[in-house]
Every structure is written in C-alpha cells, then in structure tokens.
Coordinates of C-alpha atoms in Angstrom, one line a residue:
S1 CA 4.2 -12.7 -30.9
E2 CA 7.4 -11.8 -29.5
L3 CA 9.9 -14.3 -28.3
D4 CA 11.3 -14.2 -24.8
T5 CA 14.5 -12.5 -24.6
D6 CA 16.1 -15.5 -22.9
I7 CA 15.0 -18.1 -25.5
I8 CA 16.2 -15.8 -28.3
N9 CA 19.5 -16.0 -26.8
L10 CA 19.3 -19.5 -26.3
L11 CA 18.4 -20.2 -30.4
N12 CA 21.4 -17.8 -30.9
S13 CA 23.8 -19.9 -29.3
N14 CA 26.5 -22.4 -30.0
F15 CA 23.9 -25.5 -28.7
S16 CA 26.8 -27.6 -28.2
N17 CA 28.3 -25.4 -25.5
I18 CA 24.9 -25.5 -23.0
K19 CA 26.3 -27.0 -19.7
D20 CA 23.6 -25.1 -17.5
R21 CA 20.9 -27.9 -16.8
T22 CA 18.1 -25.5 -16.8
L23 CA 18.8 -24.1 -20.3
Q24 CA 19.5 -27.7 -21.4
S25 CA 15.7 -28.7 -20.0
T26 CA 14.6 -25.4 -21.5
L27 CA 16.1 -27.0 -25.0
G28 CA 14.8 -29.7 -24.7
C29 CA 11.2 -28.6 -23.8
L30 CA 11.9 -26.1 -27.3
F31 CA 12.8 -29.4 -29.3
H32 CA 9.7 -31.4 -27.6
E33 CA 7.3 -29.1 -28.9
G34 CA 8.9 -27.4 -31.2
I35 CA 8.9 -23.3 -32.0
E36 CA 7.7 -21.2 -34.7
G37 CA 10.3 -18.5 -36.0
V38 CA 9.9 -14.9 -35.4
D39 CA 11.3 -12.2 -37.5
S40 CA 15.2 -13.2 -38.3
Y41 CA 14.8 -16.2 -35.9
A42 CA 14.0 -19.5 -37.9
G43 CA 12.7 -21.3 -34.7
I44 CA 13.1 -24.8 -33.9
V45 CA 11.4 -27.8 -35.9
Q46 CA 10.1 -30.5 -33.3
N47 CA 12.3 -33.2 -32.8
K48 CA 11.7 -35.4 -30.3
I49 CA 15.1 -37.5 -30.3
E50 CA 16.9 -34.3 -29.8
A51 CA 14.6 -33.4 -26.9
M52 CA 15.4 -36.3 -25.4
K53 CA 18.9 -35.7 -25.6
W54 CA 18.9 -32.6 -23.8
Y55 CA 16.1 -33.9 -21.3
R56 CA 18.7 -36.3 -20.2
L57 CA 22.1 -34.3 -19.6
A58 CA 19.9 -31.8 -17.5
A59 CA 18.1 -34.7 -15.7
A60 CA 21.6 -36.4 -15.2
Q61 CA 22.6 -33.0 -13.5
G62 CA 19.5 -33.3 -11.3
D63 CA 16.7 -31.2 -13.2
A64 CA 13.3 -31.9 -11.6
N65 CA 11.6 -30.9 -14.9
A66 CA 13.7 -32.5 -17.3
Q67 CA 13.7 -36.2 -15.0
F68 CA 9.7 -35.6 -15.2
K69 CA 10.0 -35.1 -18.9
V70 CA 12.5 -38.3 -19.3
G71 CA 9.9 -40.5 -17.5
Q72 CA 6.9 -39.2 -19.7
M73 CA 8.9 -39.7 -22.7
Y74 CA 9.8 -43.6 -21.4
S75 CA 6.2 -43.9 -20.4
N76 CA 4.8 -42.8 -24.0
G77 CA 7.7 -44.2 -26.2
E78 CA 8.9 -41.2 -27.4
G79 CA 11.7 -40.2 -29.4
D80 CA 14.7 -42.6 -29.5
V81 CA 13.4 -44.8 -26.5
A82 CA 10.7 -47.7 -26.8
K83 CA 7.8 -47.4 -24.2
D84 CA 9.3 -48.5 -20.7
E85 CA 6.9 -48.2 -17.7
N86 CA 9.4 -49.5 -14.9
E87 CA 11.9 -46.7 -16.3
G88 CA 9.2 -43.8 -16.7
I89 CA 8.1 -44.6 -13.2
K90 CA 12.0 -44.4 -11.9
W91 CA 12.4 -41.1 -13.7
Y92 CA 8.7 -40.1 -12.0
R93 CA 10.3 -40.7 -8.8
L94 CA 13.2 -39.0 -9.0
A95 CA 11.4 -35.9 -10.2
A96 CA 8.9 -36.3 -7.5
A97 CA 11.8 -36.5 -4.4
Q98 CA 12.4 -33.1 -5.3
G99 CA 8.6 -31.8 -5.1
H100 CA 7.7 -31.9 -8.9
A101 CA 3.9 -31.6 -8.9
H102 CA 3.5 -33.1 -12.5
A103 CA 5.6 -36.1 -11.4
H104 CA 3.6 -36.6 -8.1
A105 CA 0.3 -36.8 -10.2
A106 CA 1.7 -38.8 -12.7
I107 CA 2.6 -41.5 -10.3
G108 CA -0.8 -41.2 -8.8
F109 CA -2.6 -41.9 -12.1
L110 CA -0.5 -44.9 -12.7
Y111 CA -1.8 -46.1 -9.2
E112 CA -5.3 -45.3 -9.8
D113 CA -5.2 -47.2 -13.2
G114 CA -3.0 -49.9 -12.4
I115 CA -0.1 -51.5 -15.1
E116 CA -0.4 -55.3 -15.4
D117 CA 2.7 -56.9 -14.1
I118 CA 4.4 -53.5 -13.1
I119 CA 2.1 -51.5 -10.9
E120 CA -0.7 -53.0 -9.0
Q121 CA -3.9 -50.5 -8.8
N122 CA -4.4 -49.0 -5.6
M123 CA -6.5 -45.5 -4.8
E124 CA -5.3 -45.4 -1.4
E125 CA -1.8 -44.8 -2.7
A126 CA -3.3 -43.1 -5.8
V127 CA -4.6 -40.3 -3.4
K128 CA -1.8 -40.1 -1.1
W129 CA -0.2 -38.8 -4.3
Y130 CA -2.8 -36.7 -5.6
H131 CA -2.6 -34.7 -2.2
L132 CA 1.1 -34.4 -2.9
A133 CA 0.7 -33.0 -6.1
A134 CA -2.2 -30.4 -5.1
E135 CA 0.0 -29.3 -2.5
H136 CA 2.5 -28.5 -4.6
G137 CA 0.1 -26.7 -6.9
H138 CA -1.1 -29.2 -9.4
V139 CA -4.3 -27.9 -10.4
N140 CA -6.0 -30.9 -12.2
T141 CA -5.4 -33.4 -8.7
Q142 CA -6.6 -30.0 -7.2
F143 CA -10.3 -30.6 -8.6
I144 CA -10.0 -34.4 -8.3
L145 CA -9.4 -34.2 -4.6
G146 CA -12.6 -31.5 -4.6
N147 CA -14.6 -34.3 -6.3
F148 CA -13.4 -36.9 -3.7
Y149 CA -13.9 -34.9 -1.0
H150 CA -17.3 -34.1 -2.8
Y151 CA -19.0 -37.4 -3.2
G152 CA -16.9 -39.3 -1.1
F153 CA -15.0 -42.5 -2.3
E154 CA -15.3 -46.1 -1.0
D155 CA -13.8 -46.4 2.4
I156 CA -10.4 -44.3 1.3
V157 CA -11.9 -41.0 1.0
K158 CA -14.3 -39.6 3.6
Q159 CA -17.3 -37.2 2.0
N160 CA -16.4 -33.6 3.7
M161 CA -18.0 -30.6 1.9
K162 CA -15.9 -28.4 3.6
E163 CA -12.7 -29.8 2.3
A164 CA -14.2 -30.4 -1.0
F165 CA -14.9 -26.7 -0.9
R166 CA -11.3 -25.9 0.1
W167 CA -10.0 -27.6 -3.1
F168 CA -12.3 -26.7 -5.3
R169 CA -11.6 -22.9 -4.3
I170 CA -8.1 -23.6 -4.8
A171 CA -8.8 -24.9 -7.9
A172 CA -10.9 -22.3 -8.9
I173 CA -8.3 -19.4 -8.2
H174 CA -5.8 -21.2 -10.3
D175 CA -8.2 -20.4 -13.1
F176 CA -9.7 -24.3 -13.6
P177 CA -13.3 -23.4 -15.2
D178 CA -14.9 -26.6 -13.9
A179 CA -13.8 -26.1 -10.1
Q180 CA -15.0 -22.2 -10.8
Y181 CA -18.6 -23.6 -12.1
I182 CA -18.8 -26.0 -8.9
L183 CA -17.8 -23.6 -6.4
G184 CA -20.1 -21.2 -8.0
S185 CA -22.9 -23.8 -7.8
I186 CA -21.9 -24.5 -4.5
L187 CA -22.3 -20.8 -3.2
Y188 CA -25.7 -20.1 -5.1
F189 CA -27.6 -23.2 -3.6
G190 CA -25.5 -23.7 -0.7
N191 CA -25.8 -27.0 1.9
D192 CA -25.7 -27.9 5.2
D193 CA -21.8 -27.2 5.4
I194 CA -21.6 -24.1 2.9
P195 CA -23.9 -21.1 3.4
K196 CA -25.4 -19.5 0.7
D197 CA -23.7 -16.7 -0.9
K198 CA -25.1 -15.4 -4.3
T199 CA -22.9 -12.8 -4.7
N200 CA -19.7 -14.7 -4.5
A201 CA -21.6 -17.6 -6.5
K202 CA -22.1 -15.4 -9.4
V203 CA -18.5 -13.9 -9.7
W204 CA -17.2 -17.5 -9.8
L205 CA -19.9 -18.4 -12.2
H206 CA -19.2 -15.3 -14.5
E207 CA -15.4 -16.8 -14.3
A208 CA -16.2 -19.8 -15.3
A209 CA -18.5 -18.6 -18.2
T210 CA -15.7 -16.5 -19.4
N211 CA -13.4 -19.4 -19.8
D212 CA -15.8 -21.2 -22.0
N213 CA -17.4 -23.7 -19.4
T214 CA -21.0 -24.0 -20.9
N215 CA -22.3 -25.4 -17.4
A216 CA -21.8 -22.0 -16.1
Q217 CA -23.1 -20.4 -19.3
F218 CA -26.3 -22.4 -18.8
L219 CA -26.6 -21.7 -15.1
L220 CA -26.2 -18.0 -15.5
G221 CA -28.8 -17.8 -18.2
L222 CA -31.6 -19.5 -15.7
I223 CA -30.5 -17.3 -12.9
S224 CA -31.2 -14.3 -15.3
L225 CA -34.3 -15.6 -16.4
H226 CA -36.0 -16.4 -13.2
F227 CA -34.9 -13.7 -11.1
N228 CA -34.8 -10.9 -13.7
P229 CA -38.3 -9.9 -15.0
I230 CA -39.1 -10.0 -18.8
S231 CA -40.7 -6.7 -18.1
T232 CA -42.4 -4.4 -15.3
S233 CA -45.5 -6.3 -15.3
A234 CA -44.8 -9.9 -16.5
P235 CA -42.0 -11.2 -14.2
L236 CA -41.1 -14.9 -15.1
D237 CA -41.9 -16.2 -11.5
C238 CA -45.8 -15.2 -11.9
P239 CA -46.4 -18.2 -14.8
N240 CA -50.2 -18.0 -15.6
S241 CA -52.4 -20.5 -14.5
S242 CA -53.3 -22.2 -17.6
F243 CA -49.6 -23.2 -18.1
L244 CA -49.4 -24.6 -14.4
S245 CA -52.7 -26.9 -15.1
V246 CA -50.5 -28.9 -17.7
K247 CA -48.9 -31.7 -15.9
I248 CA -45.4 -32.2 -16.9
K249 CA -42.6 -35.1 -16.1
I250 CA -39.3 -33.8 -16.9
L251 CA -36.5 -36.9 -17.0
L252 CA -32.9 -35.4 -16.8
L253 CA -29.9 -37.3 -18.4
H254 CA -26.2 -36.5 -17.4
G255 CA -23.3 -36.4 -19.1
G256 CA -20.6 -38.5 -19.6
P257 CA -21.0 -41.5 -19.7
A258 CA -20.0 -42.3 -16.1
M259 CA -20.9 -38.6 -15.0
T260 CA -23.2 -38.3 -11.8
H261 CA -26.9 -36.8 -12.0
E262 CA -25.4 -34.4 -9.1
Y263 CA -24.1 -31.7 -11.3
M264 CA -27.9 -31.3 -12.8
Q265 CA -29.5 -30.4 -9.2
C266 CA -29.3 -27.2 -10.1
F267 CA -32.4 -27.3 -11.9
E268 CA -34.2 -28.5 -8.8
P269 CA -35.2 -24.8 -7.3
F270 CA -36.5 -23.5 -10.8
F271 CA -38.6 -26.7 -11.8
I272 CA -40.1 -27.2 -8.2
K273 CA -41.0 -23.0 -8.5
E274 CA -42.9 -24.1 -11.6
Q275 CA -44.6 -27.1 -10.5
F276 CA -42.5 -29.6 -13.0
E277 CA -42.5 -32.8 -11.9
F278 CA -38.9 -33.9 -12.1
Y279 CA -36.9 -37.1 -11.9
Q280 CA -33.0 -38.0 -11.9
Y281 CA -31.2 -40.9 -12.2
D282 CA -27.5 -42.2 -12.6
Q283 CA -26.9 -44.1 -15.8
L284 CA -25.2 -47.7 -15.4
G285 CA -21.8 -47.5 -14.9
S286 CA -21.9 -44.1 -13.2
F287 CA -20.6 -43.5 -9.5
Y288 CA -24.2 -44.2 -7.9
S289 CA -25.4 -47.0 -10.2
D290 CA -24.1 -50.6 -10.8
Q291 CA -20.4 -50.8 -12.3
P292 CA -20.5 -54.2 -14.3
K293 CA -16.9 -55.0 -15.7
D294 CA -18.9 -56.8 -18.8
S295 CA -17.7 -54.2 -21.8
S296 CA -20.6 -55.7 -24.0
L297 CA -23.1 -53.7 -22.1
W298 CA -21.6 -50.4 -23.0
T299 CA -23.8 -49.6 -26.0
T300 CA -25.8 -47.1 -27.3
E301 CA -28.8 -49.1 -27.2
L302 CA -28.6 -50.8 -23.8
F303 CA -28.5 -46.9 -22.5
V304 CA -31.9 -46.2 -24.6
E305 CA -33.7 -49.1 -23.2
E306 CA -32.7 -48.1 -19.7
V307 CA -34.2 -44.5 -20.3
E308 CA -37.3 -46.6 -21.6
Q309 CA -37.6 -48.5 -18.2
V310 CA -37.4 -45.3 -16.3
R311 CA -40.2 -43.8 -18.6
K312 CA -42.1 -46.6 -17.6
A313 CA -41.3 -46.6 -14.0
I314 CA -42.4 -42.9 -13.4
G315 CA -45.8 -43.4 -15.6
A316 CA -44.9 -41.0 -18.2
D317 CA -46.5 -40.8 -21.9
A318 CA -47.0 -38.8 -24.9
S319 CA -49.0 -36.1 -22.8
N320 CA -46.6 -35.4 -20.4
F321 CA -42.8 -36.6 -21.0
Y322 CA -40.4 -34.2 -21.6
L323 CA -36.4 -35.3 -22.0
L324 CA -33.6 -33.0 -21.1
G325 CA -30.1 -34.4 -22.0
N326 CA -27.2 -32.4 -21.3
S327 CA -23.8 -33.3 -23.5
W328 CA -23.6 -37.0 -23.8
G329 CA -27.3 -37.3 -22.0
G330 CA -28.3 -35.2 -25.1
I331 CA -26.9 -37.8 -27.6
L332 CA -28.8 -40.3 -25.2
A333 CA -31.9 -38.0 -25.4
M334 CA -31.9 -38.1 -29.1
E335 CA -31.4 -41.6 -29.9
Y336 CA -34.3 -42.2 -27.4
A337 CA -36.5 -40.2 -29.2
L338 CA -35.3 -41.7 -32.9
K339 CA -37.0 -45.0 -31.4
Y340 CA -39.4 -44.3 -28.6
Q341 CA -40.8 -40.9 -30.0
Q342 CA -44.1 -41.8 -29.7
Y343 CA -43.6 -41.5 -26.0
L344 CA -42.5 -38.1 -26.1
K345 CA -44.2 -34.6 -25.3
G346 CA -41.0 -32.7 -25.9
L347 CA -37.2 -33.2 -26.3
I348 CA -34.4 -30.6 -24.8
V349 CA -31.0 -30.9 -25.8
S350 CA -28.4 -28.9 -23.6
N351 CA -24.5 -28.1 -24.0
M352 CA -24.0 -31.0 -26.7
M353 CA -21.9 -31.1 -29.6
A354 CA -22.4 -29.4 -32.5

C-alpha cells in the first residue's frame, strides 16, 4: 500500500516544529492508532501518551476533531490521563459547538445511558443530540433515528414511517449495510406510507448483501427461490398437493437478545403462499415485551422455558412443530432442542455464529 504524500511529509518532518493545529491533530491520530512503515518509511508505533500530547496542542488551538479525541481519551481513561467523565463531556461539548458529528453522537449516547452522579439519563435529550449528529453526517445515528421513527419511542418519538424511510435512505446512501437491508425490505414489501418498489428494493438488498449483511443475503435467496422457477415445468410457487396436506407450525425466534420480531416479518408472504401456520413473538426484554430490571432473569434456561410456553399456547407437537431461529434465536432454538427434542418436528438455524 502507499502512504498519502502529506503523511509521508509529516513522518519526515521534525515533529517539534509542527505548529499547525490540523497537522498536530493528524499526528495525534497517527500516534493513537499507530501506522505501519512502507518502503523506507519506518512508520509510527502506537503511543497513546504521545497521541494525547498532540491532541491537546491541537485542541487548545480550537481543532474540533482534536477536542473530540481529548474528550474520548478522558472518557476512556487512555494515554496519561485517568478516566474522567466530566472532563470528557467538557471537551465533547467544545467539539460539538463547532458542529463535530461524533461529538454530538457521544453526548447523545451519554444521555441515553446516563452516568451516576454526572449525567442523568434523559432520552429526550439523547434524541435531540442524535438529530444533531445525524444532520452533520453521523451515519450510526442516522440509522438509530430511522429505528426510532420506524417503531416509535414512548412519548418522545412518534412513529412516522416516512421519516423512518428518509433516515434509513440517508444512512443507506452512506453505505450503512443494516440501513440498506431495511430500506430494501421496506421497498420490497411496502406499507401504508411507502409503496412497493421491487426494482429499487433489489438494488438496496444487493448493496447490503455485497456489504456482508446476512439478512439481505437470506432475503434475496428467498426472493430468488420463490419467484424464479426451478425449471420450465416446475416452478416453486406450484407445490404438490401431498406436501400441502401436512400441517406445519413454525415458530420464529428473533436475534439479539433484545431485537424484535419485526425484521422476521419478511417470511410472512412466503409462509402464507405455502400455507404454513407461523407464529412470532418478542422475547422477554425486547421492545414489545416486558422489560424487567431483575438481571437474574437473563439466563438461557429462562428463554428456553419461554419458548416452551409459546409451544404449548399454539398447540404444537412433534407431528408439526418447527423452530426457525435467526442469530441469537438460532442459539436459543438449539438450546430448546437439547431439552425438548421430543416436541420438535424440525429445527432451522439461520445466520448464526459458526
């Protein structure tokens, strides 16, 4: 690989003579991350103490990125400084005042989580800072806002599918794979506010799939199987009658933990077409489920028993009960199978860890 000419010149320079704040900030980044040598250039060994020195010099001259980095290092306790959230927030606010997107986002995250005796949890304030970050080009908060508007959030963000679509599209244009997948899904299936557009849907799903989004890869596979014939005489949308005579009940287990069932709604048109009976639910702690504060409840065993309760409720048994688990849901499905195999007809694990 080749180093940028400006970086090469910086590496060859006498560091002590660097007074320009942008170069000081750049040098801080180089020491913070380290940089491999190329050809005759020795590179820079990672040195966070040295990084903090250069960030401070640049920050003192008003460099917004350096101010953010100083705040980040105080918040994390990096370099030669002890962890100091108050000092971190001070520098984040200085950077944010200059429109630094990452600083806006950092303050938003702090308000969302809260810090005992320092900053009170305040989701309304968090959303305000997320808007500022997103408007200044912070892709992650663009995606977060898309989710907030998609589902709504308490009394703070009213559900608004058009606004959700707008933020997902902005994040997708900035090459955020999860946003590309959701945008493609919305366009493919449509809703009351967004009309179907299967042509553009496939474009975004392909973008997401190319960026290694496994949900997009899976959905494209389903689309391909369902709408492209296996041969000229036996398309998949004409299943044989003997297959339809078998009663099939599928329970879908979403990922996370703490995701929701909604992203798995992409299965609905395919299952309906095949006349499968299927069920979805939000696991304990997820958005549409109860969200207890008792941490002792967060055990795999409890989630397995939750699945068993649902199985009983839907009247499924070994003659018809299929589990389809995605990501964490795949782990949960396998754990269920280990304990309750006698009730299962089939187990499907999708996009789980190797």
